[in-house]
XYZ file of C-alpha atoms in Angstrom:
685
model
C 45.591 -121.378 41.856
C 44.650 -118.155 43.579
C 47.343 -115.660 44.348
C 48.617 -115.376 47.899
C 46.894 -112.594 49.854
C 50.165 -111.867 51.693
C 53.462 -110.359 50.553
C 56.311 -112.800 50.117
C 59.688 -112.414 51.760
C 61.352 -109.804 49.561
C 63.102 -106.504 50.271
C 61.370 -103.419 48.962
C 62.895 -100.071 48.002
C 63.636 -97.708 50.869
C 61.779 -94.405 50.844
C 65.024 -92.649 51.721
C 67.401 -94.289 49.263
C 66.913 -96.625 46.291
C 67.735 -100.216 47.145
C 70.109 -101.900 44.720
C 68.923 -105.200 43.369
C 71.210 -107.960 42.132
C 70.769 -106.735 38.553
C 71.717 -103.139 39.337
C 75.269 -102.134 38.435
C 77.392 -101.347 41.453
C 78.893 -97.905 41.860
C 82.203 -97.065 43.347
C 80.572 -95.543 46.409
C 78.558 -98.588 47.357
C 81.282 -100.996 46.391
C 83.833 -99.524 48.772
C 83.783 -101.717 51.857
C 84.608 -98.979 54.304
C 82.985 -98.084 57.595
C 81.776 -94.754 56.284
C 80.206 -96.266 53.185
C 78.468 -98.963 55.311
C 77.029 -96.321 57.582
C 75.378 -94.869 54.528
C 73.869 -98.292 53.885
C 72.098 -98.377 57.255
C 68.950 -96.703 55.820
C 68.429 -99.763 53.561
C 65.298 -100.524 55.542
C 62.674 -102.441 53.658
C 59.077 -101.332 53.800
C 55.812 -102.903 52.849
C 53.662 -99.923 51.989
C 50.605 -101.834 50.859
C 50.491 -103.962 53.982
C 51.220 -101.234 56.533
C 48.952 -98.716 54.831
C 46.044 -101.098 55.224
C 47.154 -101.979 58.768
C 46.926 -98.345 59.834
C 43.329 -98.317 58.650
C 42.529 -101.198 60.985
C 43.339 -104.313 59.005
C 45.088 -105.955 56.088
C 43.682 -106.004 52.545
C 40.080 -107.118 52.554
C 39.461 -105.690 56.040
C 40.132 -109.070 57.725
C 43.193 -110.663 59.354
C 44.992 -113.036 57.006
C 43.723 -116.587 57.209
C 46.978 -118.460 56.829
C 48.000 -121.652 58.558
C 51.023 -122.930 56.664
C 53.527 -121.045 54.524
C 53.428 -123.579 51.748
C 50.734 -126.100 52.458
C 50.966 -127.821 49.117
C 54.638 -128.693 49.602
C 54.279 -130.623 52.846
C 53.500 -134.278 52.662
C 52.005 -134.264 56.183
C 49.083 -132.180 54.835
C 46.496 -134.670 53.630
C 43.602 -132.358 52.820
C 42.114 -128.885 52.899
C 38.442 -127.970 53.309
C 36.886 -124.616 52.454
C 40.160 -123.249 51.162
C 42.753 -123.145 48.396
C 46.243 -124.611 48.914
C 48.835 -122.683 46.980
C 52.405 -121.450 47.189
C 51.538 -118.501 49.409
C 49.692 -120.665 51.902
C 46.067 -121.599 52.410
C 43.371 -119.003 51.701
C 39.688 -119.427 52.674
C 36.891 -119.507 50.141
C 33.935 -117.114 50.405
C 34.887 -116.016 53.911
C 34.457 -119.515 55.357
C 37.194 -120.606 57.720
C 39.560 -122.966 55.931
C 40.518 -126.167 57.735
C 43.751 -128.053 57.081
C 43.891 -131.786 57.667
C 47.323 -133.183 58.354
C 48.899 -136.363 59.661
C 50.519 -136.067 63.093
C 51.758 -138.970 65.197
C 49.894 -141.432 62.952
C 46.654 -139.507 63.456
C 44.858 -137.170 61.087
C 44.149 -133.879 62.834
C 42.524 -130.651 61.729
C 43.626 -127.066 62.243
C 41.732 -123.903 61.392
C 43.711 -121.554 59.192
C 42.659 -118.508 61.171
C 44.605 -119.749 64.184
C 47.880 -118.598 62.639
C 49.327 -115.282 63.790
C 50.542 -112.743 61.255
C 52.669 -110.315 63.274
C 53.316 -106.859 61.826
C 55.231 -103.880 63.213
C 55.373 -100.466 61.574
C 57.608 -97.480 62.384
C 58.481 -99.005 65.760
C 60.726 -96.893 67.996
C 61.792 -97.447 71.602
C 63.551 -94.969 73.884
C 65.028 -95.314 77.368
C 66.031 -92.722 79.984
C 69.631 -91.527 79.737
C 71.828 -88.881 81.278
C 74.431 -86.983 79.299
C 76.360 -83.953 80.441
C 74.379 -83.849 83.678
C 71.104 -83.454 81.784
C 68.292 -85.976 81.700
C 67.136 -87.189 78.318
C 66.139 -90.279 76.393
C 68.354 -92.565 74.351
C 66.973 -94.108 71.172
C 67.182 -97.907 71.360
C 65.090 -98.743 68.276
C 64.539 -96.262 65.484
C 61.634 -96.649 63.052
C 61.654 -100.414 62.503
C 59.115 -102.089 60.240
C 58.597 -105.717 59.348
C 56.379 -108.743 59.624
C 56.472 -112.466 60.156
C 54.068 -115.192 59.087
C 52.676 -118.486 60.391
C 54.858 -121.513 59.800
C 58.044 -119.465 59.393
C 61.035 -118.584 61.560
C 62.199 -114.973 61.542
C 65.733 -114.413 62.843
C 66.665 -111.115 64.493
C 70.413 -110.675 64.092
C 72.977 -107.995 64.697
C 75.979 -107.112 66.860
C 75.722 -106.879 70.640
C 73.724 -103.847 71.721
C 71.973 -103.402 68.373
C 68.500 -103.841 69.912
C 67.618 -107.484 69.179
C 66.302 -108.280 72.647
C 64.592 -104.893 72.917
C 62.739 -105.538 69.658
C 61.817 -109.019 70.855
C 60.548 -107.624 74.169
C 58.607 -104.888 72.374
C 56.873 -107.392 70.086
C 56.103 -109.658 73.049
C 54.818 -106.795 75.224
C 57.607 -107.209 77.783
C 59.308 -103.835 77.704
C 60.479 -102.389 81.017
C 58.218 -99.680 82.456
C 60.946 -97.050 82.046
C 61.039 -97.576 78.268
C 58.685 -95.773 75.907
C 57.467 -97.277 72.638
C 56.054 -95.555 69.571
C 54.625 -97.226 66.486
C 52.158 -99.975 65.617
C 52.296 -103.668 66.512
C 49.471 -105.570 64.857
C 48.219 -109.105 65.432
C 46.528 -110.328 62.265
C 46.181 -106.728 61.173
C 44.507 -105.550 64.375
C 45.784 -103.760 67.444
C 45.261 -106.559 69.922
C 47.053 -107.607 73.084
C 48.571 -111.066 73.212
C 46.365 -113.268 75.347
C 47.510 -116.276 77.311
C 48.143 -119.248 75.077
C 48.574 -117.060 71.995
C 52.270 -116.421 72.587
C 55.164 -117.862 74.548
C 58.564 -116.411 75.413
C 61.708 -118.465 76.005
C 64.264 -116.430 77.932
C 67.998 -116.651 77.383
C 68.595 -118.023 80.877
C 67.154 -121.436 81.698
C 65.072 -120.981 84.874
C 64.295 -124.553 85.890
C 64.149 -126.446 89.178
C 67.351 -128.445 89.371
C 65.837 -131.207 91.504
C 63.078 -132.151 89.064
C 63.449 -134.633 86.234
C 62.717 -133.525 82.686
C 59.360 -135.303 82.725
C 58.373 -133.823 86.076
C 59.320 -130.282 85.052
C 57.270 -130.457 81.851
C 54.308 -132.244 83.421
C 54.070 -129.804 86.316
C 54.122 -126.949 83.837
C 51.409 -128.657 81.799
C 49.178 -128.841 84.865
C 49.777 -125.131 85.518
C 49.097 -123.933 81.992
C 46.411 -126.243 80.628
C 42.739 -125.906 81.640
C 41.016 -128.017 84.270
C 38.549 -129.245 81.639
C 41.382 -131.178 80.001
C 41.810 -134.685 81.516
C 45.003 -135.335 83.461
C 45.915 -138.152 81.090
C 45.687 -135.796 78.130
C 47.865 -133.240 79.897
C 50.493 -135.889 80.532
C 50.248 -137.065 76.939
C 50.794 -133.527 75.684
C 53.793 -133.102 77.992
C 55.281 -136.413 76.855
C 54.687 -135.499 73.210
C 56.495 -132.172 73.711
C 59.411 -134.047 75.263
C 59.600 -136.370 72.272
C 59.274 -133.491 69.807
C 62.291 -131.765 71.347
C 64.355 -134.974 71.334
C 64.460 -135.382 75.118
C 63.005 -138.872 75.442
C 66.419 -140.359 76.283
C 66.833 -138.070 79.328
C 63.169 -137.871 80.337
C 63.865 -139.418 83.756
C 67.135 -137.578 84.411
C 67.181 -134.681 86.839
C 67.805 -131.269 85.319
C 70.655 -130.546 87.720
C 72.156 -127.309 88.917
C 74.824 -125.823 91.124
C 75.083 -128.873 93.398
C 74.344 -131.955 91.306
C 75.201 -132.672 87.684
C 72.262 -133.189 85.384
C 71.401 -132.842 81.721
C 73.507 -130.792 79.304
C 73.079 -127.105 78.491
C 71.462 -127.858 75.146
C 69.011 -130.221 76.772
C 68.140 -127.609 79.411
C 67.397 -125.150 76.629
C 65.108 -127.697 74.992
C 63.317 -128.271 78.315
C 62.712 -124.510 78.572
C 61.253 -124.556 75.059
C 59.128 -127.619 75.912
C 57.586 -125.767 78.835
C 56.568 -122.862 76.623
C 55.202 -125.081 73.831
C 52.714 -126.893 76.062
C 49.934 -124.374 75.501
C 50.458 -124.715 71.736
C 51.213 -121.025 71.224
C 50.605 -119.582 67.797
C 53.477 -117.139 68.349
C 56.829 -118.102 69.881
C 59.539 -115.648 70.925
C 63.062 -116.963 71.542
C 65.819 -114.897 73.140
C 69.222 -116.321 72.181
C 68.036 -119.960 71.947
C 71.529 -121.090 70.875
C 73.476 -119.128 73.501
C 76.095 -121.280 75.215
C 75.515 -124.258 72.921
C 77.919 -125.883 70.503
C 77.094 -125.954 66.801
C 75.591 -129.455 66.944
C 73.336 -128.644 69.889
C 72.349 -125.314 68.316
C 71.327 -127.020 65.087
C 69.388 -129.672 66.972
C 67.423 -127.067 68.942
C 66.667 -124.804 65.993
C 65.817 -127.647 63.616
C 63.239 -128.897 66.097
C 61.741 -125.420 66.384
C 61.680 -124.912 62.620
C 60.022 -128.306 62.175
C 57.353 -127.515 64.760
C 56.741 -124.113 63.149
C 56.259 -125.694 59.732
C 54.073 -128.513 61.012
C 51.856 -126.524 63.407
C 51.716 -123.230 61.526
C 53.446 -121.499 64.436
C 54.999 -118.052 64.004
C 58.528 -117.931 65.457
C 60.637 -114.839 66.143
C 64.143 -115.575 67.443
C 66.923 -113.225 68.499
C 70.042 -115.126 67.426
C 73.710 -114.259 67.800
C 76.173 -115.709 65.284
C 74.398 -118.888 64.139
C 76.264 -121.555 62.233
C 75.731 -121.981 58.510
C 73.463 -124.961 59.109
C 71.348 -123.043 61.612
C 71.185 -119.989 59.331
C 69.745 -122.118 56.547
C 66.777 -122.999 58.797
C 65.557 -119.396 58.891
C 62.852 -118.241 56.513
C 63.205 -114.534 57.194
C 66.062 -112.343 58.379
C 66.022 -108.971 60.114
C 69.494 -107.464 60.462
C 69.841 -104.627 62.963
C 72.625 -102.115 63.586
C 72.437 -99.333 66.193
C 68.708 -99.838 66.508
C 67.942 -99.498 62.778
C 67.126 -102.061 60.112
C 69.930 -102.874 57.715
C 68.182 -105.716 55.906
C 64.738 -107.276 56.107
C 63.759 -110.054 53.774
C 64.255 -113.693 52.935
C 67.275 -115.206 54.660
C 68.199 -116.952 51.418
C 68.358 -113.614 49.577
C 70.604 -111.849 52.087
C 73.877 -112.923 50.424
C 72.650 -111.607 47.076
C 71.555 -108.372 48.739
C 74.975 -107.748 50.313
C 76.730 -108.714 47.090
C 74.621 -106.289 45.043
C 75.464 -103.458 47.427
C 79.215 -103.982 47.388
C 79.766 -106.367 50.273
C 80.091 -109.850 48.748
C 80.385 -112.819 51.076
C 83.714 -114.663 50.562
C 83.601 -118.305 49.626
C 83.452 -120.848 52.433
C 82.570 -118.180 55.015
C 79.560 -118.387 57.300
C 77.058 -115.851 55.904
C 75.915 -114.770 59.366
C 79.538 -114.042 60.385
C 79.969 -111.982 57.244
C 76.796 -109.972 57.868
C 77.721 -109.203 61.459
C 81.262 -108.223 60.492
C 79.942 -105.790 57.906
C 77.396 -104.075 60.147
C 79.265 -104.121 63.480
C 80.344 -100.574 64.189
C 81.698 -101.291 67.670
C 84.967 -102.563 66.179
C 85.472 -100.498 63.058
C 88.013 -101.745 60.940
C 49.420 -125.744 69.369
C 46.139 -126.981 69.013
C 43.469 -124.495 70.211
C 42.473 -124.600 73.877
C 38.930 -123.558 74.810
C 39.924 -122.388 78.278
C 43.343 -120.810 78.259
C 44.566 -121.532 81.772
C 44.136 -123.756 84.778
C 42.056 -122.403 87.654
C 43.470 -120.682 90.732
C 43.057 -123.796 92.890
C 44.683 -126.053 90.313
C 47.684 -123.763 89.968
C 48.063 -123.530 93.734
C 47.836 -127.312 94.099
C 50.354 -128.005 91.336
C 52.789 -125.368 92.588
C 52.540 -126.743 96.129
C 53.173 -130.282 94.918
C 56.112 -129.190 92.758
C 57.582 -127.162 95.614
C 57.316 -130.104 98.016
C 59.205 -132.294 95.540
C 61.864 -129.617 95.100
C 62.280 -129.130 98.856
C 62.531 -132.882 99.360
C 65.301 -133.272 96.789
C 67.269 -130.082 97.460
C 69.523 -130.921 100.407
C 70.239 -127.261 101.053
C 66.594 -126.339 101.489
C 65.789 -128.210 104.728
C 67.707 -131.472 105.133
C 71.069 -129.888 105.878
C 69.430 -127.630 108.438
C 67.615 -130.631 109.885
C 70.905 -132.419 110.561
C 72.453 -129.282 112.068
C 69.371 -128.710 114.239
C 69.650 -132.234 115.639
C 73.330 -131.687 116.452
C 72.620 -128.346 118.131
C 69.649 -129.656 120.104
C 71.781 -132.568 121.317
C 74.287 -129.998 122.536
C 71.547 -127.974 124.242
C 70.101 -131.093 125.873
C 73.427 -132.258 127.245
C 74.478 -128.809 128.490
C 71.129 -128.204 130.272
C 70.633 -131.891 131.085
C 67.997 -132.448 133.793
C 68.048 -128.908 135.174
C 65.966 -129.859 138.213
C 63.782 -127.507 140.254
C 66.202 -125.527 142.399
C 66.465 -121.768 142.227
C 69.307 -121.864 139.687
C 67.141 -123.889 137.304
C 64.930 -120.839 136.756
C 67.624 -119.020 134.840
C 68.671 -122.261 133.120
C 65.137 -122.910 131.880
C 64.716 -119.330 130.643
C 68.088 -119.402 128.867
C 67.391 -122.785 127.249
C 63.990 -121.691 125.944
C 65.305 -118.393 124.618
C 68.356 -119.940 122.955
C 66.417 -122.796 121.337
C 63.755 -120.557 119.816
C 66.166 -117.887 118.562
C 68.838 -120.240 117.222
C 66.400 -122.327 115.218
C 65.010 -119.179 113.663
C 68.463 -117.739 112.946
C 69.421 -120.959 111.162
C 66.510 -120.445 108.766
C 68.702 -117.845 107.076
C 70.687 -120.756 105.632
C 67.876 -121.418 103.175
C 68.208 -117.977 101.602
C 70.067 -119.169 98.441
C 67.211 -121.564 97.733
C 64.713 -118.753 98.277
C 66.549 -116.620 95.708
C 66.444 -119.447 93.156
C 62.714 -119.819 93.774
C 62.242 -116.101 93.111
C 64.162 -116.332 89.828
C 61.994 -119.205 88.611
C 58.871 -117.372 89.764
C 59.752 -114.194 87.854
C 60.455 -116.140 84.662
C 57.243 -118.180 84.850
C 55.177 -115.172 85.901
C 56.381 -113.257 82.849
C 55.214 -116.186 80.738
C 51.778 -116.024 82.365
C 51.935 -119.492 83.933
C 50.610 -118.280 87.289
C 50.390 -115.210 89.485
C 52.066 -113.945 92.634
C 49.188 -115.031 94.887
C 49.411 -118.686 93.848
C 53.185 -118.600 94.332
C 52.999 -117.145 97.861
C 50.270 -119.552 98.981
C 52.012 -122.621 97.535
C 55.367 -121.605 99.012
C 53.706 -121.267 102.414
C 51.830 -124.572 102.252
C 54.789 -126.582 100.989
C 57.056 -125.412 103.813
C 54.638 -126.356 106.610
C 55.420 -130.124 106.816
C 59.193 -129.660 106.604
C 59.268 -126.938 109.257
C 56.987 -129.105 111.384
C 59.486 -131.964 111.129
C 62.352 -129.621 111.994
C 60.450 -128.325 115.019
C 59.264 -131.658 116.423
C 62.274 -134.005 116.204
C 65.172 -131.689 117.181
C 62.820 -129.909 119.605
C 61.953 -133.190 121.346
C 65.648 -133.970 121.839
C 66.336 -130.638 123.532
C 63.051 -130.600 125.453
C 63.231 -134.012 127.114
C 66.992 -134.061 127.749
C 66.662 -130.758 129.584
C 63.892 -132.159 131.743
C 61.172 -129.617 131.062
C 57.528 -130.274 131.983
C 56.604 -133.822 131.012
C 53.023 -133.308 129.918
C 52.529 -133.986 126.204
C 50.425 -130.848 125.898
C 53.385 -128.778 127.085
C 55.662 -130.320 124.462
C 53.083 -129.803 121.702
C 52.922 -126.128 122.598
C 56.733 -125.940 122.672
C 56.978 -127.491 119.176
C 54.155 -125.287 117.870
C 55.991 -122.127 118.954
C 59.206 -123.331 117.300
C 57.254 -124.044 114.100
C 55.620 -120.609 114.167
C 58.998 -118.910 114.660
C 60.608 -120.732 111.723
C 57.590 -119.934 109.535
C 57.918 -116.285 110.482
C 61.612 -116.157 109.687
C 61.111 -117.860 106.336
C 58.467 -115.274 105.522
C 60.942 -112.550 106.482
C 63.701 -114.060 104.339
C 61.358 -114.439 101.356
C 60.586 -110.731 101.676
C 64.320 -110.025 101.663
C 64.776 -112.320 98.636
C 62.078 -110.372 96.782
C 63.941 -107.114 97.444
C 67.606 -108.173 97.516
C 68.440 -110.928 94.993
C 72.125 -111.078 95.991
C 73.015 -114.018 98.271
C 75.540 -112.280 100.523
C 73.666 -108.991 100.825
C 70.425 -110.827 101.530
C 71.930 -112.968 104.308
C 73.495 -109.895 105.922
C 70.199 -107.992 105.718
C 68.164 -110.855 107.167
C 70.648 -111.432 109.985
C 70.636 -107.755 110.882
C 66.844 -107.554 111.061
C 66.674 -110.702 113.176
C 69.365 -109.442 115.521
C 67.462 -106.217 116.205
C 64.210 -108.092 116.873
C 65.957 -110.588 119.148
C 67.547 -107.839 121.287
C 64.073 -106.481 122.031
C 62.510 -109.810 123.043
C 62.693 -109.032 126.787
C 65.469 -111.485 127.642
C 68.710 -109.540 127.264
C 67.017 -106.448 128.683
C 63.835 -106.696 130.725
C 60.856 -104.854 129.233
C 60.907 -102.194 131.962
C 64.569 -101.447 131.221
C 64.164 -100.944 127.463
C 64.407 -97.321 126.289
C 60.859 -96.283 125.450
C 61.533 -94.434 122.163
C 62.082 -96.862 119.301
C 63.153 -99.907 121.300
C 60.039 -100.448 123.428
C 57.631 -98.503 121.248
C 57.221 -100.006 118.711
C 60.099 -102.524 118.299
C 59.364 -104.540 121.448
C 55.725 -105.030 120.467
C 56.370 -105.968 116.830
C 59.158 -108.430 117.653
C 57.884 -111.969 117.268
C 60.587 -113.088 119.727
C 58.597 -111.312 122.473
C 55.506 -113.436 121.966
C 57.490 -116.625 121.391
C 59.526 -116.133 124.585
C 56.511 -115.151 126.684
C 54.520 -118.142 125.446
C 57.365 -120.560 126.169
C 57.906 -119.058 129.633
C 54.203 -119.429 130.514
C 54.109 -122.955 129.095
C 57.055 -124.033 131.224
C 56.857 -122.104 134.500
C 53.143 -121.920 135.260
C 52.268 -124.720 137.662
C 55.833 -125.246 138.880
C 57.349 -124.392 142.285
C 61.049 -123.741 142.870
C 63.198 -123.880 146.002
C 63.872 -120.478 147.435
C 67.465 -119.337 147.274
C 67.497 -118.959 151.026
C 66.463 -122.572 151.637
C 64.410 -123.427 154.677
C 61.853 -125.360 152.674
C 60.348 -122.243 151.172
C 59.243 -122.326 147.547
C 58.593 -119.744 144.854
C 55.745 -120.258 142.416
C 56.291 -120.094 138.685
C 53.629 -117.409 138.445
C 55.615 -115.184 140.824
C 58.776 -115.727 138.748
C 56.954 -114.811 135.527
C 55.432 -111.650 136.942
C 58.282 -110.229 139.010
C 61.486 -111.808 137.740
C 60.907 -112.183 133.972
C 58.251 -109.427 133.675
C 55.941 -111.552 131.542
C 52.423 -110.272 130.872
C 49.973 -112.639 132.567
C 46.791 -110.828 131.590
C 46.314 -113.335 128.735
C 47.132 -117.018 128.268
C 49.944 -118.644 126.351
C 47.530 -119.532 123.562
C 47.026 -115.868 122.841
C 50.796 -115.550 122.310
C 50.666 -118.467 119.874
C 47.678 -116.932 118.087
C 49.590 -113.664 117.708
C 52.500 -115.588 116.162
C 50.143 -117.275 113.680
C 48.615 -113.900 112.809
C 52.115 -112.522 112.225
C 52.833 -115.445 109.875
C 49.847 -114.399 107.775
C 50.881 -110.731 107.910
C 54.429 -111.554 106.793
C 53.169 -113.608 103.852
C 50.724 -110.900 102.797
C 53.569 -108.391 103.076
C 55.658 -110.729 100.894
C 52.917 -110.686 98.257
C 52.667 -106.889 98.411
C 56.453 -106.522 98.131
C 56.467 -108.706 95.008
C 53.847 -106.560 93.333
C 55.509 -103.306 94.368
C 58.981 -104.461 93.319
C 57.699 -105.177 89.808
C 56.935 -101.474 89.517
C 59.739 -99.948 91.588
C 62.735 -102.062 90.545
C 62.939 -100.836 86.926
C 62.828 -97.254 88.165
C 65.529 -97.915 90.750
C 67.744 -99.546 88.131
C 67.257 -96.549 85.878
C 68.190 -94.174 88.719
C 71.317 -96.177 89.590
C 72.388 -96.373 85.949
C 71.740 -92.662 85.444
C 73.747 -91.742 88.555
C 76.796 -93.551 87.168
C 76.760 -91.680 83.867
C-alpha cells in the first residue's frame, strides 16, 4: 500500500526546547510537579515543519490540497469500494491525479463521495491580540500566541484548557468569526490554500442554544433545511434530509415535541444541543466547529452528543473541531486529536491517545482511575496554582423570505406573549372604553368625548405594543446566531418579520377596535370603520418597528422597555391633543418633533374620519348647529388642506421608513457594538 501523504497525529520536537518522548529518561527538573516547572513546559508546542513549510509556499506536498475523505477507509465496514484511489491506513489517496471516489453503505443505500470534498485545516504561527488598557495607557493583550496545528477529515480535534486559555478565540479565529476589535496574525489554510470558508463548507454550533421555543423539533429542523438548501432540491428531499439528521442525532422519539423555553417545558438540555447540531449539519458541512457542545449536560448526555458527532465525522469524512471543557473519560476517548492550551499557548498537540504518555514522560503522570482530561487541566491551570455536496449552496432570497415568514407566523401563533395576551387585554380595554363613552350622541359635549376616545384608543393600543418587547429580543438573538451561520441575511429577516406581523396586528386592530367603535356610537358607515381600523393597524405596525429598532440596539428587557416607553411618550405629547399645534413651543417641540410624530397623522386622520359630515348642537342651544369641519379647523386645529387618506398614506410611508431604519441599525450595530464593548471594558480597567 502507498504511504499516507499526510502526517499522522504525533507530537514533534519543539524548536525552542527538546520534547521528551516516552523512552527518554526523566530529569529532576521535569519530574518536579511544581507550578514553576510546569510553566517551563508551556513551550512544548508541536510543529509540523514539512507541512507548514509547504503551506507557506501555497500548498501541501505535491502542490495540491490533500485528497482525503476518511482517516482510515480500510478499517470501516461501511466502505464497500474505492475507485481511482488507494485505501490505506492514512486514508484514501488518488491515483494519477484523478479524483478518488469512495463508495459506502448509508441507510441501506450505496452512495459515493469524492475524496477531495474533505477539508484539511491547517494553522501556522497563529496569534490573536485584543485592545487592553493598563496603567492608563492603551495597548493590546495577547490572547493567542504562535499556535500551530492541523486537523483532518473524518477526525475530531478537541481544544481543551482552563477557562480563559483561548479555546473559543482559537475556534472563532479558525471559523473566521473573530470580533472586529481583535487582530489576527498567521496563516489559516484550507486544503493547503489561503481560502475563505464558503457557505456549506463549514458550520458553527454556538454554546448557547438559540432556538424558537414554540416550534417542534421536526419543524425547527425542516424550516432550517428550507432556508439553507437550494431551491433546485425538491421539497420532499429537503424534508428527508431533515428527518435523517433528526434520526442521526437520536431525536426521533421527541421529533414532535416542542423545544420549549422560558414559559413552557419542552425537550431536555441535551436534546436542545442536538437540535442545534442538527440545524448546522443540514448543509452537510465538510468542516464543523463546536463551542462547548457538552456544556450544561450530564455525562450520559455529553457522551451521546459527542458519540453521534464522532460517528458522523467518521462516516461522512467531516472535519470536526470542538472546544470542550472537562469531558468525561468516555467522551475523551472519542477524540482523535487533542490541542491543550494554557494562557494562549500550546502545551500539547497530538493524538489524544498519546497525551497520557506525553505527560508521563515529562514528569506529570496521570494517577490510576483518574479522568485524563481532569488531570491535564489540573496540571496546566495556572489560575489556581497549587454532507453530501450541494451544487447551489443556498436557497434564493424569495425562498428564505417565505420560509422565515412562515416560521415566524407559527412562532407568533404559539407564543402567547407575542400577540394573544395583548389581544385579550385589548378586548378588555376596548370594552372599558366603549362602556365609558357609550353612545356619546351629537351634543356639544360629545365633541370632546369623541376626540378623547379616538386619541386614547390609538395611543393606548400602540403603547401596549411595548409588551411584546421580550419576544422581539428573543427574535434578535436567534437572528444573530443564524446570521453568523450564514442561513440568511438581515434583509430577509426584516421583511419576514414585517410580513408575519401584519395578520396578527390586523386582528388586534379590527376586533377590539370594533368593540370600542360601535359601543361609543361613532359614524356608522362601514367605510368609516375600515379607516378607523386601518389607522390602528398602521400605528401598531409603527410601534413594533420602533421597538424592533430598540431591540437591535438595547438587548436588555428592562432597559429596552423603558427606552421605548420614553420615546413613545415624547411623540404622544406632540400629537396636538394635549397641547394644540399653535401652542407648542416652536424650537424642538413643533419643529421637528410635531411633524415626525406618527401620533399627529393618526389623530388628524381619525378626527377627519369622524367629524367631517357631522353637525353638533351649539352650546348656546336655540337650534343652532356647528359643523364638524368648523370644529376641525378652529377647535382642534386640524390641517384640512389634504384628505384623511393622505394621513393614512403618510403612516404607511413611516412604517416603511421605520423598517428600513431597523435594517440599517442592524447593519451598523454589527460594526459599532464590538467597538462600544471594547470602550466600556477599557474604561473599567
